[in-house]
Short mmCIF file of C-alpha atoms in Angstrom, two decimals:
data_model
loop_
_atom_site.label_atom_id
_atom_site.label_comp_id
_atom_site.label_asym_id
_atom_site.label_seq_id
_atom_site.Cartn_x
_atom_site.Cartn_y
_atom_site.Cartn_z
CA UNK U 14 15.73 26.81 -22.87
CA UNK U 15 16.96 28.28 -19.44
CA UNK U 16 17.32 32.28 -19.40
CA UNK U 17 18.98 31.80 -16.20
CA UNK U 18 21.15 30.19 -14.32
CA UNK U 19 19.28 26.89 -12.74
CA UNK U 20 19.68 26.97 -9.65
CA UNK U 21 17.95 30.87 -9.65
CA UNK U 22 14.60 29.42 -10.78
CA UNK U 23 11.85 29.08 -7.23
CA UNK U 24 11.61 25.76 -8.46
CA UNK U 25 15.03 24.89 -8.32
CA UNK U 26 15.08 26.85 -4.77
CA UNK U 27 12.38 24.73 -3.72
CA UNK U 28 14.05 21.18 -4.62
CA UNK U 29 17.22 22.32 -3.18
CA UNK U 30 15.05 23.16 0.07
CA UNK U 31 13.40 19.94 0.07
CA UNK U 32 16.37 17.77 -0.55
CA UNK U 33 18.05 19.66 2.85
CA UNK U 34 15.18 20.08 5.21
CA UNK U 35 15.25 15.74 4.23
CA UNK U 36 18.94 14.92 3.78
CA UNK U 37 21.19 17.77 5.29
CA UNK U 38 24.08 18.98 3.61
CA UNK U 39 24.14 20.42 0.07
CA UNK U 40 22.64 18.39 -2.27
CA UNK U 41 24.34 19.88 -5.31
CA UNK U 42 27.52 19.43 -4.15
CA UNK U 43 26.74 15.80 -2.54
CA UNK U 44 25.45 14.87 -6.10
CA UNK U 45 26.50 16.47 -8.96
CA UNK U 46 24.49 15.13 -11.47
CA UNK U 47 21.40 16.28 -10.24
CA UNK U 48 21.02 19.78 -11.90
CA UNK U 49 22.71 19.21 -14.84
CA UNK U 50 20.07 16.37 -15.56
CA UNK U 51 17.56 18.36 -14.76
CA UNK U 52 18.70 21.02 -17.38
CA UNK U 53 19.11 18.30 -19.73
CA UNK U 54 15.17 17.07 -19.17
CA UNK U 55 14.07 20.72 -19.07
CA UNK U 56 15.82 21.13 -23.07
CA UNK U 57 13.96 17.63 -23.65
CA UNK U 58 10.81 18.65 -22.76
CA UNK U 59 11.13 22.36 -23.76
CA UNK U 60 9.78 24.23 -20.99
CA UNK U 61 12.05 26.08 -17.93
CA UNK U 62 11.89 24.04 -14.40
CA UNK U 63 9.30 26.50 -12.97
CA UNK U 64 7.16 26.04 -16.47
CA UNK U 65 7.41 22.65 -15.91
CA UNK U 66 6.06 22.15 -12.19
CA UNK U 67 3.37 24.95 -13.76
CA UNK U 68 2.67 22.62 -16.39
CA UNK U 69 1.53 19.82 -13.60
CA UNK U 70 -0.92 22.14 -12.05
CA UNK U 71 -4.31 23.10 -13.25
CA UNK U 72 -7.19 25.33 -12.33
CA UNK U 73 -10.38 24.32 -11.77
CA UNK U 74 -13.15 26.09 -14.08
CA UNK U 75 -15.74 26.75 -11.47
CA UNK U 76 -13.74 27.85 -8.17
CA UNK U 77 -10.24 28.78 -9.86
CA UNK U 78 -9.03 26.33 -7.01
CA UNK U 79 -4.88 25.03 -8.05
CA UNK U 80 -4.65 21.13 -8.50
CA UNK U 81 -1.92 18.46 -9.45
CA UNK U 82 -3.90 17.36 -12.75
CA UNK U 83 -3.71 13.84 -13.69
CA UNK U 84 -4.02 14.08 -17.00
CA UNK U 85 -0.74 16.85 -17.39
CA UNK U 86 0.70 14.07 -15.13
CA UNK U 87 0.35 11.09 -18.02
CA UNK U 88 1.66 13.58 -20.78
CA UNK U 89 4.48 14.03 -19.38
CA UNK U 90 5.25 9.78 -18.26
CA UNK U 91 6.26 9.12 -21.72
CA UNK U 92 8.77 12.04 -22.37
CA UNK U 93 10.64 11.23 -18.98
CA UNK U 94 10.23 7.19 -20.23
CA UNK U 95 11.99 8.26 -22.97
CA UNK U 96 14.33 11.02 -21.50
CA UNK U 97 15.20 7.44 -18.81
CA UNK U 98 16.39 5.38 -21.71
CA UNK U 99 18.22 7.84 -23.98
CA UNK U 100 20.63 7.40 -20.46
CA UNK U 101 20.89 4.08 -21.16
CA UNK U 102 19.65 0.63 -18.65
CA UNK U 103 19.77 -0.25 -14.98
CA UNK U 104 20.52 1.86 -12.30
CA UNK U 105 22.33 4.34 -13.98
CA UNK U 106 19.61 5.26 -16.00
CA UNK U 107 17.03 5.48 -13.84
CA UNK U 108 18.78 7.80 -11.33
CA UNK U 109 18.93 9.90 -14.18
CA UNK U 110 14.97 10.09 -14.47
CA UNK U 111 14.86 9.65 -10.61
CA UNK U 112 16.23 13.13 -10.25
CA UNK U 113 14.01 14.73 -12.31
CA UNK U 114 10.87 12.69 -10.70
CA UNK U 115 12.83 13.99 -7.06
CA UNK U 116 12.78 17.52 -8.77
CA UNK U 117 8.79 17.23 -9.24
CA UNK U 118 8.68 15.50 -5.95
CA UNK U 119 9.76 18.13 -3.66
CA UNK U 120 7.52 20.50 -5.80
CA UNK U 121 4.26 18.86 -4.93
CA UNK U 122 4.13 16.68 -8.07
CA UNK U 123 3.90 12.77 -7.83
CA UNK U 124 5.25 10.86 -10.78
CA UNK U 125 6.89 7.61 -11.37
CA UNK K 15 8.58 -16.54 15.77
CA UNK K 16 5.85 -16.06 18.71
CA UNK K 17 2.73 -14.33 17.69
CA UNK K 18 3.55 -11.16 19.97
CA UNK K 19 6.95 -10.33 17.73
CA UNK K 20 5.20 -11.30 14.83
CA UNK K 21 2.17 -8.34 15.89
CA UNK K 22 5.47 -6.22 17.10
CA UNK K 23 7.43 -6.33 13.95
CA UNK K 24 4.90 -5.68 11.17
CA UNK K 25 4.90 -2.47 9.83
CA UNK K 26 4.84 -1.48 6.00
CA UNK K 27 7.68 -2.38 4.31
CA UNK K 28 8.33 -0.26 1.53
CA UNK K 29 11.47 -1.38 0.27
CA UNK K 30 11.61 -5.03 -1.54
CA UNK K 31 14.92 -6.38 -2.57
CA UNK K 32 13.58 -6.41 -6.27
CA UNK K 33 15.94 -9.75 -7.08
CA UNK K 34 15.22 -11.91 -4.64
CA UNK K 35 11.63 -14.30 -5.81
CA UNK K 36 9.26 -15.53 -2.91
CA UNK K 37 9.04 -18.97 -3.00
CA UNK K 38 5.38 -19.99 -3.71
CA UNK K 39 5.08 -22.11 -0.82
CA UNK K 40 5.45 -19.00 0.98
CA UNK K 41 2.37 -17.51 -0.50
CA UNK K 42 0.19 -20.34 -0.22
CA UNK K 43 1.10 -19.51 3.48
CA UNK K 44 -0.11 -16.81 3.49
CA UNK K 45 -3.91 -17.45 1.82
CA UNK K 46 -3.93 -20.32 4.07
CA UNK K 47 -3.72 -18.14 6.89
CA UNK K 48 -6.45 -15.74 4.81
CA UNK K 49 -8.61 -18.72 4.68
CA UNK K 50 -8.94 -19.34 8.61
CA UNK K 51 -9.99 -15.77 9.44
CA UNK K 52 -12.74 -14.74 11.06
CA UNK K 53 -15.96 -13.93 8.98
CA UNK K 54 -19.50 -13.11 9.93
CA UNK K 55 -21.88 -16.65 8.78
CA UNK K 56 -18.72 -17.68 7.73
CA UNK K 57 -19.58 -16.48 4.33
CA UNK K 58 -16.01 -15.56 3.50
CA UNK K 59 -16.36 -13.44 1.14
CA UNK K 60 -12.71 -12.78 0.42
CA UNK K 61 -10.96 -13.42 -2.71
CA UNK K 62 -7.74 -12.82 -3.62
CA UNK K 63 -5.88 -13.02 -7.57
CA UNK K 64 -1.51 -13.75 -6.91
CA UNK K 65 0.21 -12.14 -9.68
CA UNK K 66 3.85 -12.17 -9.95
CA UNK K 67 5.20 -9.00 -11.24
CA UNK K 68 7.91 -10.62 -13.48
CA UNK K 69 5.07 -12.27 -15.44
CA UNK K 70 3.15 -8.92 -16.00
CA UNK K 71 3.43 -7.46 -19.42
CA UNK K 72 5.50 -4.26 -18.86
CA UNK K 73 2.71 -2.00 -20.49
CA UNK K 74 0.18 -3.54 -18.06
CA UNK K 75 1.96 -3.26 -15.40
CA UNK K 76 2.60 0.63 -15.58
CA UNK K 77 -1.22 0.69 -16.55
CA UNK K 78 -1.97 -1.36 -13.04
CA UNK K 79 0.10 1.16 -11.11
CA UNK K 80 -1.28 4.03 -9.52
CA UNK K 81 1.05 7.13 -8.21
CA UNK K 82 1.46 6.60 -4.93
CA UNK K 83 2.09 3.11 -5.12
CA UNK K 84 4.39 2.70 -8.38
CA UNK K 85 7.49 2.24 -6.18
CA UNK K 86 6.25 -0.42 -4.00
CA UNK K 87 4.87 -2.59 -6.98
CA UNK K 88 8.30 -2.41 -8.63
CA UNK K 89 10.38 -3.76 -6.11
CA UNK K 90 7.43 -6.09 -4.63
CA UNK K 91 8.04 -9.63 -6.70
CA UNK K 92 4.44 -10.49 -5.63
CA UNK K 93 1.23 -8.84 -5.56
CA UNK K 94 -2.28 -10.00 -4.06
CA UNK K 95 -4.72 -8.45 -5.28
CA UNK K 96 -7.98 -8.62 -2.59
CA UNK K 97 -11.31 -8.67 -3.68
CA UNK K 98 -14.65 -9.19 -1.92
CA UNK K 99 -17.67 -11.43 -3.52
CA UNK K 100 -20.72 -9.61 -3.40
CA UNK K 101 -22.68 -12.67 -4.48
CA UNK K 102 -21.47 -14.93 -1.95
CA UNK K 103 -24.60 -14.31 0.46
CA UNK K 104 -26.98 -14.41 -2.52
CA UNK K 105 -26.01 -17.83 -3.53
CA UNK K 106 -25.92 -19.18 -0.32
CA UNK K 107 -29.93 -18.97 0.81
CA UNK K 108 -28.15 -19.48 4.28
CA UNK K 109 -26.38 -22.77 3.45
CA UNK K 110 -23.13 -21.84 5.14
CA UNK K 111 -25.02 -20.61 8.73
CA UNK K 112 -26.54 -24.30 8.68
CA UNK K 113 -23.27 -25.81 7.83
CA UNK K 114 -22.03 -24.18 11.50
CA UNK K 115 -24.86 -25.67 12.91
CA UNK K 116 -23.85 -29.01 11.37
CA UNK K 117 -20.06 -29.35 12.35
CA UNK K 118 -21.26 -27.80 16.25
CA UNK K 119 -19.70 -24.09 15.67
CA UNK K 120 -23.23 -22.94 16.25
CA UNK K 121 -25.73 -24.61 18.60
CA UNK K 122 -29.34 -24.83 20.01
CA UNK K 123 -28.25 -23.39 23.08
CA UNK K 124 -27.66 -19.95 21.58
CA UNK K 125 -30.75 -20.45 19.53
CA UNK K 126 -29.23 -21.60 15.97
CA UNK K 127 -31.25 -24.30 14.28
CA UNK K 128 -31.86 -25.07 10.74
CA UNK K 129 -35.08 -24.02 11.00
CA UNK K 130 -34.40 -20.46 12.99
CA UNK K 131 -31.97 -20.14 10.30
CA UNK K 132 -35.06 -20.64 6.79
CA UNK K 133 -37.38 -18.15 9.51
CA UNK K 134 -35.21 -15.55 10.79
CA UNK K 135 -31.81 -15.78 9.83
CA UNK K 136 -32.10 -15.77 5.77
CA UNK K 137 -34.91 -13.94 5.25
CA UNK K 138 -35.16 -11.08 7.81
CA UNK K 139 -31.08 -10.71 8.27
CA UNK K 140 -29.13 -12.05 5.12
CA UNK K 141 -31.25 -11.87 2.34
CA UNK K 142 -32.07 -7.73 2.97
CA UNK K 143 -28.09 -7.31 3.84
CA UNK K 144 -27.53 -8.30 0.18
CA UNK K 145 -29.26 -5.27 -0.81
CA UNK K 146 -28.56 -2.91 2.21
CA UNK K 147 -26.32 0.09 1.50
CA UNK K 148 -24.30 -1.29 4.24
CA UNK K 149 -23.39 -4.64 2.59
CA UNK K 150 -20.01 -3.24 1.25
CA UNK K 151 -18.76 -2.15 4.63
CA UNK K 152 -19.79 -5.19 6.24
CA UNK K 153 -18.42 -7.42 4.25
CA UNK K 154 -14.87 -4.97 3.56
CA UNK K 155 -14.53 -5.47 7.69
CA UNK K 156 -14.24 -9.42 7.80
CA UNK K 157 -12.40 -9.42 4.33
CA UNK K 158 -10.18 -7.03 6.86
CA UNK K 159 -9.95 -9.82 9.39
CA UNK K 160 -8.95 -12.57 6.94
CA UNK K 161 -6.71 -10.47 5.16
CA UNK K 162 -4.92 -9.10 8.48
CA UNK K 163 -4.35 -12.77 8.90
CA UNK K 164 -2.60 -12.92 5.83
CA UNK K 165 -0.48 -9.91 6.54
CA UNK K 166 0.84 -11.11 9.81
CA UNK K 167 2.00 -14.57 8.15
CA UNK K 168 4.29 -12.79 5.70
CA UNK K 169 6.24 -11.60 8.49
CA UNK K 170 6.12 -15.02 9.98
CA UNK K 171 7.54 -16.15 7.17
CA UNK K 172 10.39 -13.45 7.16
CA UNK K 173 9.08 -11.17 4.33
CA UNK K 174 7.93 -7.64 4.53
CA UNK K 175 4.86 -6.33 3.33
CA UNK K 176 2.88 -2.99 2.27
CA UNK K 177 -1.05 -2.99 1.37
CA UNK K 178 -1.93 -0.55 -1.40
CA UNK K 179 -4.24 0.95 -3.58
CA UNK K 180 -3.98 -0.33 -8.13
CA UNK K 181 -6.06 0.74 -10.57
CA UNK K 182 -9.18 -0.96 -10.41
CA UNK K 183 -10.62 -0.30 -14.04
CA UNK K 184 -7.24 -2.01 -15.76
CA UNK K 185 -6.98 -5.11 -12.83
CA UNK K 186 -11.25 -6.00 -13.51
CA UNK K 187 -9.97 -6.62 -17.24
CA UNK K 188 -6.21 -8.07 -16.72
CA UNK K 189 -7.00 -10.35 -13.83
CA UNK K 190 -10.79 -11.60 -15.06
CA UNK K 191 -12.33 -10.52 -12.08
CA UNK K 192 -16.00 -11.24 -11.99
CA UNK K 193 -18.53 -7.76 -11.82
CA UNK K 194 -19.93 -8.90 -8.99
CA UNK K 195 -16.36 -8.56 -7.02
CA UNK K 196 -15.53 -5.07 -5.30
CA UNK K 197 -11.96 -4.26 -5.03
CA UNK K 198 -10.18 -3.39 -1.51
CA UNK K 199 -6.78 -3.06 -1.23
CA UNK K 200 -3.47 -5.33 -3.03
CA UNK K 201 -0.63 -6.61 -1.10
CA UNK K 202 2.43 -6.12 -2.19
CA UNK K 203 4.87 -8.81 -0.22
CA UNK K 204 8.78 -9.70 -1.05
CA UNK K 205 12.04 -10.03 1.49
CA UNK K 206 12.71 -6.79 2.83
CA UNK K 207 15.63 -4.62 1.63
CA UNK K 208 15.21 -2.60 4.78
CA UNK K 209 16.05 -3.96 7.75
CA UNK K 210 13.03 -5.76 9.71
CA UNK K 211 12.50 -2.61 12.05
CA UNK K 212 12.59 -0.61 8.98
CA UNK K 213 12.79 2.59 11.41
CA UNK K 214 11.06 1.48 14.46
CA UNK K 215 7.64 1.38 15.34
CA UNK K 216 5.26 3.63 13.51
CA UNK K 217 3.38 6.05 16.03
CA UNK K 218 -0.01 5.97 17.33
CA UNK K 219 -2.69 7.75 18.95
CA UNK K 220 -2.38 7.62 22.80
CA UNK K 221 -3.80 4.15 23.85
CA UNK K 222 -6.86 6.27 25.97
CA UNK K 223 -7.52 8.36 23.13
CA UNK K 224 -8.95 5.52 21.33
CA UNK K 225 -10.39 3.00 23.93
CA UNK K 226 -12.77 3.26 26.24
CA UNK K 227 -14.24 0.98 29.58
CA UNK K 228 -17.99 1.29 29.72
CA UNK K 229 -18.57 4.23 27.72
CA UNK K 230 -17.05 6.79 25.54
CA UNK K 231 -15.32 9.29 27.74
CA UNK K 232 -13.53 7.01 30.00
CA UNK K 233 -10.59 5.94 28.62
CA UNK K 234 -9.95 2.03 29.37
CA UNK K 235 -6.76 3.04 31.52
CA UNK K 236 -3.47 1.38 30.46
CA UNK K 237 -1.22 -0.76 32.88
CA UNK K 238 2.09 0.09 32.44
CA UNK K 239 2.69 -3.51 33.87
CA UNK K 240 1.26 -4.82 30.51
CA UNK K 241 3.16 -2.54 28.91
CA UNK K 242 5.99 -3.86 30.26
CA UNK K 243 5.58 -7.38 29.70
CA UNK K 244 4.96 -6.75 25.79
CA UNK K 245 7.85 -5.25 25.88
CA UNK K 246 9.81 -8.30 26.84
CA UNK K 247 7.28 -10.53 24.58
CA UNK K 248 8.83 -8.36 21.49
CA UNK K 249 5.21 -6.98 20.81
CA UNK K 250 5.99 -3.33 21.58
CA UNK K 251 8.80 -2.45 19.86
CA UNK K 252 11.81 1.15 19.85
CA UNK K 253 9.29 3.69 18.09
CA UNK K 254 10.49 5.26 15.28
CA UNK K 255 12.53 7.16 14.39
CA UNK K 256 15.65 4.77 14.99
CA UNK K 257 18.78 6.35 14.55
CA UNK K 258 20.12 5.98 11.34
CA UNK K 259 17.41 5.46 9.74
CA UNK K 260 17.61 8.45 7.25
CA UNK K 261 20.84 7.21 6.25
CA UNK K 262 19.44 4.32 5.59
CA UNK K 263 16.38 5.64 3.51
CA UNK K 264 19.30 7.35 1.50
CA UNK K 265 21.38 4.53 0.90
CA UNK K 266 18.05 2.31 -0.41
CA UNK K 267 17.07 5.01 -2.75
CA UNK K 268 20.92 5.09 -3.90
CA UNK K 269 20.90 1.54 -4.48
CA UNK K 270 18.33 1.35 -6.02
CA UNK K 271 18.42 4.18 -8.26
CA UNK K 272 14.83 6.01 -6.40
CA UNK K 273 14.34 9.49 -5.93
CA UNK K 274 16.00 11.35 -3.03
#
């Protein structure tokens, strides 16, 4: 699914950004887990990290204006349900959806 | 705890320990203190429905969060969900200025008699604010007042607390709630997993920027002496940001498994 290497995607940039301007330090190398889940979620759900903050993000018809649709929002709840319990219960598990909802996070998209 | 720390350490807590229950004596607390509020006619219009997340089903609970607030309600063991009750004024035909009158809240001296109340009161004040496009706002101000009452006496208590918006639409039909009830806001309340400064004092406008002495334009001007003395009385409290208190925002989100 990725054509590149992860952490080249603006996406990935972005997150990586986020996570520093918040946290200090480099996030990657603080956690390890974090990109390599979120290559794992991006082969779940088929689409490359910048194709999937795209994917949150409409148009409107009338004024072209960019907004964080609701409704891309809910189809994508259940896949990251489900992508949370293939990693098995408790904590564990949900970090592993937590970085992906931190990925969408620090991209302007609010899931939980 | 004296009622200036109580004022002085309330601030949204966002961070429940998700484990630990409130006891339900410590909720009834808390709509007691809901109860005694102040309300206009004392028509207290306020309602509020206690759910405890544990005995949600799972699907309605991720139906009753919204976005913005899905963290909170997770780790918050109890929710109150506030309501006001449009029809409380409607029913009443005035009973409950007349029952001020009759336990000597409201007397002839300031001109309140039963019979002021059936000529003037009901008909020319109450009755048209049931249908005035300003009945919502009204009433969502002294629901305010009781339920800032109830706020404060979950941090009397020693638990934390964070009002926030739910999804109205799937609460109406979950919790019963009558059609003639308008939603306001839920609390979410549980022990804190933060610690009870949770960061310091949130900031605020300048104190002249937002009151005034006589008219608008001249600030009411603040005496540092005051100040001072809330200080001691716990009331004013270190603003935020306390040191640390990144760290500890990481280490919660760690623990807990959140998003960083």
């Amino acid at each position: 699914m990725l054509e590149r290497a992860i952490e080249s995607y603006e996406s990935v940039i972005a997150w990586a950004n986020g996570l520093r301007q918040q946290w200090g330090g480099d996030p990657f190398d603080e956690d390890p887990a974090k990109l390599p889940t979120l290559a794992a979620f991006c082969e779940f759900v088929g689409k490359d990290p910048d194709a999937l903050v795209a994917f949150c993000f409409l148009r409107k018809r009338a004024t072209g204006e960019r907004f964080a649709s609701k409704q891309r929002r809910e189809e994508l709840m259940p896949k990251l349900k489900e992508f949370e319990v293939a990693g098995g219960r408790g904590v564990e598990a949900r970090r592993r959806r937590s970085h992906v909802v931190s990925f969408l996070s620090h991209n302007g998209v609010l899931i939980h | 705890m004296e009622f200036t720390e109580v004022v002085g350490i309330r601030r949204s807590i966002r961070f429940f320990d998700p484990e630990r229950p409130v006891e339900r004596e410590k909720v009834q607390k808390i709509l007691e203190a809901m109860r005694l509020g102040s309300c206009a006619m004392n028509a207290h219009w306020l309602r509020a429905v206690v759910v405890y997340r544990d005995e949600l089903d799972p699907d309605v609970f991720e139906k009753l969060k919204i976005p913005v607030a899905g963290v909170i309600m997770e780790l918050a063991p109890v929710h109150i969900y506030c309501y006001g009750d449009m029809s409380v004024i409607a029913k009443d035909h005035g009973a409950r200025p007349k029952q001020l009158i009759d336990i000597g809240a409201l007397a002839p001296s300031h001109g309140w008699t039963h019979r002021f109340v059936d000529e003037f009161v009901w008909p020319q004040l109450l009755e048209p604010l049931t249908t005035s496009p300003h009945y919502p706002a009204a009433m969502a101000f002294d629901n305010g007042l009781c339920a800032a009452q109830g706020l404060l006496m979950a941090y009397n208590e020693g638990l934390g607390a964070c009002w926030t918006a739910f999804n109205t639409e799937v609460a109406k039909e979950v919790l019963g709630i009558p059609d003639d009830w308008i939603p306001h806001y839920m609390l979410n309340v549980g022990y804190p997993l933060e610690s009870r400064e949770a960061g310091g004092q949130r900031p605020r406008p300048p104190f002249e920027s937002l009151y005034f002495e006589g008219h608008v334009g001249k600030p009411f001007r603040r005496d540092e002496a005051v100040v001072e003395e809330l200080k001691q009385r716990k009331m004013i409290q270190a603003p935020a940001p306390l040191p640390g208190r990144q760290q500890e925002l990481r280490e919660l989100a760690r623990r807990l498994g959140l998003p960083e």
